[in-house]
Structure formats: C-alpha cells, structure tokens
PDB file of C-alpha atoms in Angstrom:
ATOM      1  CA  UNK A   1     130.776 133.466 103.033  1.00 79.00           C
ATOM      2  CA  UNK A   2     129.215 131.595 100.441  1.00 82.00           C
ATOM      3  CA  UNK A   3     126.178 130.826 102.591  1.00 82.00           C
ATOM      4  CA  UNK A   4     125.794 134.630 103.407  1.00 83.00           C
ATOM      5  CA  UNK A   5     125.615 135.610  99.839  1.00 77.00           C
ATOM      6  CA  UNK A   6     122.996 132.975  99.144  1.00 84.00           C
ATOM      7  CA  UNK A   7     120.913 133.596 102.119  1.00 81.00           C
ATOM      8  CA  UNK A   8     120.744 137.335 100.993  1.00 78.00           C
ATOM      9  CA  UNK A   9     120.099 136.024  97.605  1.00 81.00           C
ATOM     10  CA  UNK A  10     123.152 137.906  96.167  1.00 86.00           C
ATOM     11  CA  UNK A  11     123.478 134.942  93.655  1.00 90.00           C
ATOM     12  CA  UNK A  12     126.023 136.714  91.468  1.00 89.00           C
ATOM     13  CA  UNK A  13     128.363 137.325  94.242  1.00 86.00           C
ATOM     14  CA  UNK A  14     128.072 133.711  95.315  1.00 88.00           C
ATOM     15  CA  UNK A  15     128.921 132.582  91.799  1.00 87.00           C
ATOM     16  CA  UNK A  16     131.959 134.938  91.869  1.00 85.00           C
ATOM     17  CA  UNK A  17     132.947 133.516  95.225  1.00 83.00           C
ATOM     18  CA  UNK A  18     132.497 129.968  93.808  1.00 85.00           C
ATOM     19  CA  UNK A  19     134.543 130.749  90.756  1.00 85.00           C
ATOM     20  CA  UNK A  20     137.604 131.983  92.790  1.00 84.00           C
ATOM     21  CA  UNK A  21     137.995 128.356  94.102  1.00 79.00           C
ATOM     22  CA  UNK A  22     137.161 126.741  90.972  1.00 78.00           C
ATOM     23  CA  UNK A  23     140.029 128.381  89.206  1.00 70.00           C
ATOM     24  CA  UNK A  24     142.404 127.586  92.038  1.00 70.00           C
ATOM     25  CA  UNK A  25     142.014 123.848  92.706  1.00 71.00           C
ATOM     26  CA  UNK A  26     139.708 120.947  92.648  1.00 75.00           C
ATOM     27  CA  UNK A  27     136.635 122.098  94.553  1.00 80.00           C
ATOM     28  CA  UNK A  28     135.838 120.276  97.906  1.00 85.00           C
ATOM     29  CA  UNK A  29     132.490 118.397  97.959  1.00 90.00           C
ATOM     30  CA  UNK A  30     131.369 120.472 100.861  1.00 91.00           C
ATOM     31  CA  UNK A  31     131.501 123.662  98.919  1.00 90.00           C
ATOM     32  CA  UNK A  32     129.417 122.108  96.075  1.00 92.00           C
ATOM     33  CA  UNK A  33     126.859 120.868  98.475  1.00 94.00           C
ATOM     34  CA  UNK A  34     126.563 124.279 100.240  1.00 94.00           C
ATOM     35  CA  UNK A  35     125.994 125.805  96.874  1.00 93.00           C
ATOM     36  CA  UNK A  36     123.369 123.502  95.761  1.00 96.00           C
ATOM     37  CA  UNK A  37     121.398 123.717  98.995  1.00 96.00           C
ATOM     38  CA  UNK A  38     121.665 127.374  99.301  1.00 95.00           C
ATOM     39  CA  UNK A  39     120.227 127.938  95.759  1.00 95.00           C
ATOM     40  CA  UNK A  40     117.515 125.415  96.585  1.00 96.00           C
ATOM     41  CA  UNK A  41     116.724 127.606  99.744  1.00 94.00           C
ATOM     42  CA  UNK A  42     116.117 130.715  97.600  1.00 94.00           C
ATOM     43  CA  UNK A  43     114.272 128.644  94.985  1.00 94.00           C
ATOM     44  CA  UNK A  44     117.058 128.824  92.304  1.00 95.00           C
ATOM     45  CA  UNK A  45     116.424 125.215  91.259  1.00 97.00           C
ATOM     46  CA  UNK A  46     117.789 125.215  87.675  1.00 96.00           C
ATOM     47  CA  UNK A  47     121.032 126.599  88.886  1.00 96.00           C
ATOM     48  CA  UNK A  48     121.017 124.011  91.586  1.00 96.00           C
ATOM     49  CA  UNK A  49     120.611 121.516  88.827  1.00 97.00           C
ATOM     50  CA  UNK A  50     123.532 122.777  86.886  1.00 96.00           C
ATOM     51  CA  UNK A  51     125.807 122.437  89.746  1.00 96.00           C
ATOM     52  CA  UNK A  52     124.494 118.934  90.578  1.00 96.00           C
ATOM     53  CA  UNK A  53     125.419 117.975  87.015  1.00 95.00           C
ATOM     54  CA  UNK A  54     128.967 119.708  87.368  1.00 92.00           C
ATOM     55  CA  UNK A  55     129.601 117.910  90.674  1.00 92.00           C
ATOM     56  CA  UNK A  56     128.512 114.395  89.030  1.00 92.00           C
ATOM     57  CA  UNK A  57     130.701 115.195  86.047  1.00 90.00           C
ATOM     58  CA  UNK A  58     133.803 115.902  88.195  1.00 87.00           C
ATOM     59  CA  UNK A  59     133.381 112.445  89.814  1.00 87.00           C
ATOM     60  CA  UNK A  60     131.812 113.491  93.247  1.00 89.00           C
ATOM     61  CA  UNK A  61     128.213 112.724  94.398  1.00 92.00           C
ATOM     62  CA  UNK A  62     126.101 115.403  96.032  1.00 94.00           C
ATOM     63  CA  UNK A  63     124.758 114.862  99.496  1.00 94.00           C
ATOM     64  CA  UNK A  64     121.431 113.604 100.439  1.00 94.00           C
ATOM     65  CA  UNK A  65     120.074 116.956 101.337  1.00 96.00           C
ATOM     66  CA  UNK A  66     121.134 118.307  97.910  1.00 96.00           C
ATOM     67  CA  UNK A  67     118.770 115.844  96.185  1.00 96.00           C
ATOM     68  CA  UNK A  68     116.164 116.083  99.083  1.00 96.00           C
ATOM     69  CA  UNK A  69     115.907 119.964  98.613  1.00 96.00           C
ATOM     70  CA  UNK A  70     116.016 119.917  94.633  1.00 97.00           C
ATOM     71  CA  UNK A  71     113.398 117.152  94.418  1.00 97.00           C
ATOM     72  CA  UNK A  72     111.188 118.954  96.914  1.00 96.00           C
ATOM     73  CA  UNK A  73     111.354 122.109  94.808  1.00 96.00           C
ATOM     74  CA  UNK A  74     110.748 120.385  91.324  1.00 97.00           C
ATOM     75  CA  UNK A  75     107.619 118.548  92.768  1.00 96.00           C
ATOM     76  CA  UNK A  76     106.122 121.776  94.181  1.00 95.00           C
ATOM     77  CA  UNK A  77     106.642 123.141  90.621  1.00 96.00           C
ATOM     78  CA  UNK A  78     105.063 120.141  89.052  1.00 96.00           C
ATOM     79  CA  UNK A  79     108.343 119.574  86.989  1.00 97.00           C
ATOM     80  CA  UNK A  80     107.882 115.692  87.390  1.00 97.00           C
ATOM     81  CA  UNK A  81     109.734 114.850  84.264  1.00 97.00           C
ATOM     82  CA  UNK A  82     112.982 116.580  85.884  1.00 97.00           C
ATOM     83  CA  UNK A  83     112.459 114.547  89.035  1.00 97.00           C
ATOM     84  CA  UNK A  84     112.213 111.257  87.089  1.00 96.00           C
ATOM     85  CA  UNK A  85     115.280 111.993  85.263  1.00 94.00           C
ATOM     86  CA  UNK A  86     117.055 112.659  88.554  1.00 94.00           C
ATOM     87  CA  UNK A  87     115.847 109.328  89.977  1.00 93.00           C
ATOM     88  CA  UNK A  88     117.193 107.556  86.906  1.00 89.00           C
ATOM     89  CA  UNK A  89     120.460 109.110  87.489  1.00 89.00           C
ATOM     90  CA  UNK A  90     120.399 108.126  91.052  1.00 89.00           C
ATOM     91  CA  UNK A  91     119.441 104.385  90.305  1.00 86.00           C
ATOM     92  CA  UNK A  92     122.846 104.249  88.508  1.00 82.00           C
ATOM     93  CA  UNK A  93     124.677 105.338  91.566  1.00 80.00           C
ATOM     94  CA  UNK A  94     122.705 102.862  93.858  1.00 77.00           C
ATOM     95  CA  UNK A  95     121.334 105.634  95.926  1.00 85.00           C
ATOM     96  CA  UNK A  96     119.440 104.736  99.002  1.00 87.00           C
ATOM     97  CA  UNK A  97     116.346 106.829  99.243  1.00 91.00           C
ATOM     98  CA  UNK A  98     115.771 108.949 102.236  1.00 94.00           C
ATOM     99  CA  UNK A  99     112.566 109.323 104.131  1.00 95.00           C
ATOM    100  CA  UNK A 100     112.321 112.939 103.001  1.00 95.00           C
ATOM    101  CA  UNK A 101     112.399 111.860  99.228  1.00 96.00           C
ATOM    102  CA  UNK A 102     110.173 108.977  99.602  1.00 95.00           C
ATOM    103  CA  UNK A 103     107.761 111.175 101.468  1.00 95.00           C
ATOM    104  CA  UNK A 104     107.873 113.867  98.927  1.00 96.00           C
ATOM    105  CA  UNK A 105     107.139 111.536  96.125  1.00 97.00           C
ATOM    106  CA  UNK A 106     104.237 109.603  97.635  1.00 96.00           C
ATOM    107  CA  UNK A 107     102.648 113.051  98.919  1.00 95.00           C
ATOM    108  CA  UNK A 108     102.579 114.466  95.475  1.00 96.00           C
ATOM    109  CA  UNK A 109     101.459 111.204  93.949  1.00 96.00           C
ATOM    110  CA  UNK A 110      98.555 111.418  96.309  1.00 93.00           C
ATOM    111  CA  UNK A 111      97.669 114.652  95.129  1.00 92.00           C
ATOM    112  CA  UNK A 112      97.605 113.860  91.415  1.00 93.00           C
ATOM    113  CA  UNK A 113      98.550 111.267  88.772  1.00 95.00           C
ATOM    114  CA  UNK A 114     101.089 113.481  87.055  1.00 97.00           C
ATOM    115  CA  UNK A 115     104.238 112.190  88.789  1.00 97.00           C
ATOM    116  CA  UNK A 116     103.130 108.414  88.078  1.00 96.00           C
ATOM    117  CA  UNK A 117     102.349 109.492  84.342  1.00 96.00           C
ATOM    118  CA  UNK A 118     106.091 110.770  84.341  1.00 96.00           C
ATOM    119  CA  UNK A 119     107.315 107.575  85.951  1.00 95.00           C
ATOM    120  CA  UNK A 120     105.668 105.533  83.285  1.00 93.00           C
ATOM    121  CA  UNK A 121     106.859 107.528  80.526  1.00 93.00           C
ATOM    122  CA  UNK A 122     110.377 108.156  81.465  1.00 91.00           C
ATOM    123  CA  UNK A 123     111.571 105.186  83.341  1.00 85.00           C
ATOM    124  CA  UNK A 124     113.596 102.180  81.734  1.00 72.00           C
ATOM    125  CA  UNK A 125     111.998  99.374  83.253  1.00 68.00           C
ATOM    126  CA  UNK A 126     114.126  96.791  81.378  1.00 67.00           C
ATOM    127  CA  UNK A 127     117.004  97.349  83.685  1.00 64.00           C
ATOM    128  CA  UNK A 128     114.984  98.427  86.862  1.00 64.00           C
ATOM    129  CA  UNK A 129     116.105  97.082  90.238  1.00 66.00           C
ATOM    130  CA  UNK A 130     113.614  95.578  92.673  1.00 80.00           C
ATOM    131  CA  UNK A 131     113.463  98.524  94.871  1.00 83.00           C
ATOM    132  CA  UNK A 132     113.014 101.177  92.225  1.00 87.00           C
ATOM    133  CA  UNK A 133     110.239  98.744  90.755  1.00 88.00           C
ATOM    134  CA  UNK A 134     108.381  98.745  94.192  1.00 90.00           C
ATOM    135  CA  UNK A 135     108.712 102.367  94.471  1.00 93.00           C
ATOM    136  CA  UNK A 136     107.073 102.955  91.273  1.00 93.00           C
ATOM    137  CA  UNK A 137     104.177 100.447  92.034  1.00 92.00           C
ATOM    138  CA  UNK A 138     103.753 102.706  95.278  1.00 94.00           C
ATOM    139  CA  UNK A 139     103.614 105.952  93.392  1.00 95.00           C
ATOM    140  CA  UNK A 140     100.741 104.178  91.264  1.00 95.00           C
ATOM    141  CA  UNK A 141      98.967 103.157  94.248  1.00 93.00           C
ATOM    142  CA  UNK A 142      98.977 106.535  95.921  1.00 94.00           C
ATOM    143  CA  UNK A 143      97.992 108.192  92.502  1.00 94.00           C
ATOM    144  CA  UNK A 144      95.084 105.709  92.356  1.00 90.00           C
ATOM    145  CA  UNK A 145      96.549 104.199  89.218  1.00 88.00           C
ATOM    146  CA  UNK A 146      97.524 100.852  90.556  1.00 84.00           C
ATOM    147  CA  UNK A 147      95.407  98.386  92.455  1.00 79.00           C
ATOM    148  CA  UNK A 148      96.611  96.902  95.645  1.00 70.00           C
ATOM    149  CA  UNK A 149      96.750  92.767  95.342  1.00 59.00           C
ATOM    150  CA  UNK A 150      97.226  92.618  99.225  1.00 59.00           C
ATOM    151  CA  UNK A 151      95.912  94.307 102.632  1.00 64.00           C
ATOM    152  CA  UNK A 152      96.230  97.904 101.889  1.00 67.00           C
ATOM    153  CA  UNK A 153      96.506  98.373 105.733  1.00 65.00           C
ATOM    154  CA  UNK A 154      99.960  96.805 105.713  1.00 82.00           C
ATOM    155  CA  UNK A 155     101.476  99.277 102.942  1.00 89.00           C
ATOM    156  CA  UNK A 156     103.731 100.584 105.563  1.00 91.00           C
ATOM    157  CA  UNK A 157     105.752  97.232 105.489  1.00 91.00           C
ATOM    158  CA  UNK A 158     105.828  97.567 101.604  1.00 91.00           C
ATOM    159  CA  UNK A 159     107.142 101.333 102.056  1.00 94.00           C
ATOM    160  CA  UNK A 160     109.753 100.300 104.452  1.00 94.00           C
ATOM    161  CA  UNK A 161     111.544  98.159 101.599  1.00 93.00           C
ATOM    162  CA  UNK A 162     111.892 101.323  99.658  1.00 93.00           C
ATOM    163  CA  UNK A 163     112.924 103.803 102.380  1.00 95.00           C
ATOM    164  CA  UNK A 164     112.838 104.269 106.247  1.00 95.00           C
ATOM    165  CA  UNK A 165     109.543 105.191 107.628  1.00 96.00           C
ATOM    166  CA  UNK A 166     109.002 108.234 109.857  1.00 94.00           C
ATOM    167  CA  UNK A 167     105.854 109.833 111.296  1.00 93.00           C
ATOM    168  CA  UNK A 168     105.333 111.725 107.998  1.00 94.00           C
ATOM    169  CA  UNK A 169     105.303 108.583 106.102  1.00 95.00           C
ATOM    170  CA  UNK A 170     102.478 107.491 108.281  1.00 94.00           C
ATOM    171  CA  UNK A 171     100.693 110.756 108.060  1.00 93.00           C
ATOM    172  CA  UNK A 172     100.635 110.437 104.200  1.00 93.00           C
ATOM    173  CA  UNK A 173      99.534 106.879 104.401  1.00 93.00           C
ATOM    174  CA  UNK A 174      96.730 107.720 106.963  1.00 91.00           C
ATOM    175  CA  UNK A 175      95.568 110.424 104.113  1.00 90.00           C
ATOM    176  CA  UNK A 176      95.525 107.471 101.495  1.00 91.00           C
ATOM    177  CA  UNK A 177      93.654 104.972 103.794  1.00 88.00           C
ATOM    178  CA  UNK A 178      91.157 107.784 105.079  1.00 84.00           C
ATOM    179  CA  UNK A 179      89.843 108.052 101.629  1.00 82.00           C
ATOM    180  CA  UNK A 180      88.408 104.622 101.549  1.00 76.00           C
ATOM    181  CA  UNK A 181      86.933 104.938 105.135  1.00 76.00           C
ATOM    182  CA  UNK A 182      88.385 105.135 108.425  1.00 78.00           C
ATOM    183  CA  UNK A 183      88.437 101.721 109.734  1.00 80.00           C
ATOM    184  CA  UNK A 184      91.757 100.938 108.074  1.00 82.00           C
ATOM    185  CA  UNK A 185      93.140 104.351 109.140  1.00 83.00           C
ATOM    186  CA  UNK A 186      92.272 103.593 112.815  1.00 81.00           C
ATOM    187  CA  UNK A 187      94.075 100.209 112.660  1.00 86.00           C
ATOM    188  CA  UNK A 188      97.247 101.820 111.077  1.00 87.00           C
ATOM    189  CA  UNK A 189      97.108 104.625 113.677  1.00 86.00           C
ATOM    190  CA  UNK A 190      97.091 102.181 116.483  1.00 86.00           C
ATOM    191  CA  UNK A 191      99.791 100.071 115.079  1.00 89.00           C
ATOM    192  CA  UNK A 192     101.992 103.032 114.523  1.00 89.00           C
ATOM    193  CA  UNK A 193     101.565 104.203 118.185  1.00 88.00           C
ATOM    194  CA  UNK A 194     102.334 100.616 119.104  1.00 91.00           C
ATOM    195  CA  UNK A 195     105.618 100.997 117.051  1.00 92.00           C
ATOM    196  CA  UNK A 196     106.719 104.063 119.085  1.00 92.00           C
ATOM    197  CA  UNK A 197     105.807 106.717 116.524  1.00 90.00           C
ATOM    198  CA  UNK A 198     104.309 109.861 118.227  1.00 87.00           C
ATOM    199  CA  UNK A 199     101.478 111.646 116.292  1.00 84.00           C
ATOM    200  CA  UNK A 200     102.035 115.182 115.577  1.00 83.00           C
ATOM    201  CA  UNK A 201      99.385 117.794 114.644  1.00 78.00           C
ATOM    202  CA  UNK A 202      99.280 116.731 110.979  1.00 83.00           C
ATOM    203  CA  UNK A 203      98.464 113.270 112.107  1.00 83.00           C
ATOM    204  CA  UNK A 204      95.539 114.486 114.023  1.00 79.00           C
ATOM    205  CA  UNK A 205      94.201 116.867 111.330  1.00 79.00           C
ATOM    206  CA  UNK A 206      94.305 113.961 108.826  1.00 82.00           C
ATOM    207  CA  UNK A 207      92.288 111.742 111.253  1.00 81.00           C
ATOM    208  CA  UNK A 208      89.766 114.387 112.145  1.00 77.00           C
ATOM    209  CA  UNK A 209      89.404 115.525 108.573  1.00 76.00           C
ATOM    210  CA  UNK A 210      88.894 111.878 107.517  1.00 75.00           C
ATOM    211  CA  UNK A 211      86.054 111.329 109.871  1.00 73.00           C
ATOM    212  CA  UNK A 212      84.479 114.579 108.704  1.00 70.00           C
ATOM    213  CA  UNK A 213      84.667 113.644 105.012  1.00 72.00           C
ATOM    214  CA  UNK A 214      82.891 110.228 105.880  1.00 66.00           C
ATOM    215  CA  UNK A 215      80.258 112.124 107.517  1.00 66.00           C
ATOM    216  CA  UNK A 216      81.186 111.154 110.980  1.00 67.00           C
ATOM    217  CA  UNK A 217      80.995 114.557 112.340  1.00 66.00           C
ATOM    218  CA  UNK A 218      80.159 113.610 115.902  1.00 67.00           C
ATOM    219  CA  UNK A 219      82.805 111.095 116.097  1.00 64.00           C
ATOM    220  CA  UNK A 220      85.323 113.834 114.778  1.00 60.00           C
ATOM    221  CA  UNK A 221      84.080 116.238 117.789  1.00 65.00           C
ATOM    222  CA  UNK A 222      84.538 113.369 120.186  1.00 67.00           C
ATOM    223  CA  UNK A 223      87.994 112.795 118.962  1.00 63.00           C
ATOM    224  CA  UNK A 224      88.997 116.337 119.110  1.00 60.00           C
ATOM    225  CA  UNK A 225      87.598 116.549 122.751  1.00 60.00           C
ATOM    226  CA  UNK A 226      89.685 113.314 123.555  1.00 63.00           C
ATOM    227  CA  UNK A 227      92.710 114.883 122.224  1.00 59.00           C
ATOM    228  CA  UNK A 228      92.387 117.968 124.301  1.00 53.00           C
ATOM    229  CA  UNK A 229      91.587 116.153 127.651  1.00 46.00           C
ATOM    230  CA  UNK A 230      93.102 112.809 128.594  1.00 48.00           C
ATOM    231  CA  UNK A 231      92.791 111.727 132.188  1.00 36.00           C
ATOM    232  CA  UNK A 232      91.835 115.070 133.440  1.00 37.00           C
ATOM    233  CA  UNK A 233      94.998 116.479 132.147  1.00 33.00           C
ATOM    234  CA  UNK A 234      94.945 119.355 129.620  1.00 32.00           C
ATOM    235  CA  UNK A 235      97.091 118.762 126.682  1.00 37.00           C
ATOM    236  CA  UNK A 236      99.249 122.014 125.854  1.00 38.00           C
ATOM    237  CA  UNK A 237      98.820 122.881 122.106  1.00 35.00           C
ATOM    238  CA  UNK A 238     102.319 124.244 121.252  1.00 34.00           C
ATOM    239  CA  UNK A 239     102.898 125.117 117.571  1.00 29.00           C
ATOM    240  CA  UNK A 240     106.589 124.484 117.955  1.00 27.00           C
ATOM    241  CA  UNK A 241     106.327 120.848 119.234  1.00 31.00           C
ATOM    242  CA  UNK A 242     104.233 117.928 118.557  1.00 35.00           C
ATOM    243  CA  UNK A 243     100.832 117.244 120.269  1.00 36.00           C
ATOM    244  CA  UNK A 244     101.550 114.632 122.881  1.00 37.00           C
ATOM    245  CA  UNK A 245      99.057 112.777 125.100  1.00 34.00           C
ATOM    246  CA  UNK A 246     100.645 110.890 127.993  1.00 34.00           C
ATOM    247  CA  UNK A 247      99.444 108.585 130.950  1.00 36.00           C
ATOM    248  CA  UNK A 248     100.772 109.477 134.405  1.00 37.00           C
ATOM    249  CA  UNK A 249     103.611 107.061 134.073  1.00 39.00           C
ATOM    250  CA  UNK A 250     104.793 108.893 130.768  1.00 36.00           C
ATOM    251  CA  UNK A 251     103.597 106.189 128.348  1.00 38.00           C
ATOM    252  CA  UNK A 252     102.192 107.067 125.215  1.00 36.00           C
ATOM    253  CA  UNK A 253      98.417 106.507 124.826  1.00 38.00           C
ATOM    254  CA  UNK A 254      96.981 105.544 121.420  1.00 40.00           C
ATOM    255  CA  UNK A 255      93.620 107.423 120.918  1.00 38.00           C
ATOM    256  CA  UNK A 256      91.811 104.463 119.422  1.00 35.00           C
ATOM    257  CA  UNK A 257      93.198 101.979 121.761  1.00 35.00           C
TER     258      UNK A 257
END
C-alpha cells in the first residue's frame, strides 16, 4: 500500500499511512526503507533526508539502497554539501561504500570540481579513516585537483580499496584516462576484458568519443566497424542488453587485443 501511494505521488496519503504504524508500535526497518527509497524515486529528496534522520535517531540504520538513491539525487541537484554531511555520518557507522555510491561520486567529480571543494571544506580529516582519506584523494584526482604520483593506468587497483569495481567504474575511469590520450585507455580496456568485465554501450561510446576528441577520426570509424562485425558475425545491437562480441567458442574478445 505504501509503495502504491508513493509511485502515484500521493505523498500525503503515504505519510498518513506511515503515521498509523508510527502511532501503534516501533516501526520496522523495512517500512522506513520503503518510504525513503519511494520518496527518492519521485524526487522528494528532502523528505527522504528527514526519514533517514528519524530512522538513525531511532537506532536503526537505513539500507544501502536508501543512501544510494539519496546521494544520487543530491549529486544530480549539485547539493554536494549535503552529500558530504551524509558521508560524514556514514563514516561514524563504519559504512562500506557500494559500487553504486562510489561510481556516483567519481562521475560527478569528473564533471566538475564542486564535489571536491565541498569535501575539502566539510570533511574532518583529523579523524579520517584510511578508506575515506583515499576516497577523498580519488575525488580530487577525478576533478583534476590532485596529481597522481603513480601510474594513472592502475587507478582501478586504488579504487578497489574503497569500493568494489564494476563495469560502470571502468567506464568512468576510461572517461578520465581518455582525456589525456588513448594509450592508457586502451591498456585499461584490455586489462578490464582480461579480468572478465564485459563492455557495454557506454564503454564503447567512451572509447569512440575519446578517439574523436584526440583527432583520431579514422581510427574511431575502424573501431566502430570492428564492433559491428567480428569474424563475419553481425553483432545485434539491442538497447536492452549489453553489446557483446564473441568468438565462435563463446570467449569474450577484447577489441584492442
């Protein structure tokens, strides 16, 4: 019932329904989580923040999805101060960052330096744990404010110390590397394939766009052609599935191998 109210954006009905349970007994964690995620889905992030605080004050901890949806919306609205305040709270609870949250933070760091500015301004670095300190450095690297004192092509190994990698992490990292030329991006792409990650349409778009921005237009055309045809097999472009290029025995083929 609560989900139905939220999906149809009948927010007052959702609040009234929630209050009936609040007045009867201690609210179950699942009900709080449903309310917070549902409010985020209809872009009522301020209400979601209120329920997160209420839930924390009651001694319960919101689900990962609650924080994922909330942080995503706040970043989209460029409310980075609120994001950093949430991260400060998460650090006190020894929260383990999910791939989703880590990717959102790195993606928005790549787009502007505003998130890193908020991090520097609002983070208490005196009591900062090593994982959070490293995340702050990564945000600085992606925003262009922190220089890397090691091989930038191995940044995926550094990121993995903060949160689990997935294909979207590699896509964002490819976006960063392609800004400085395509050699490091090629190397990362091939290493990603060897590790078993399957590129999706975003991956391929990043590579082709990177080549075009470097003035390597002919190479970008050849890459696109190679993606469409591999071993005389037409790759079916399905908007609902990842682009996949397979050898006859079913093995994944890295484009730049």
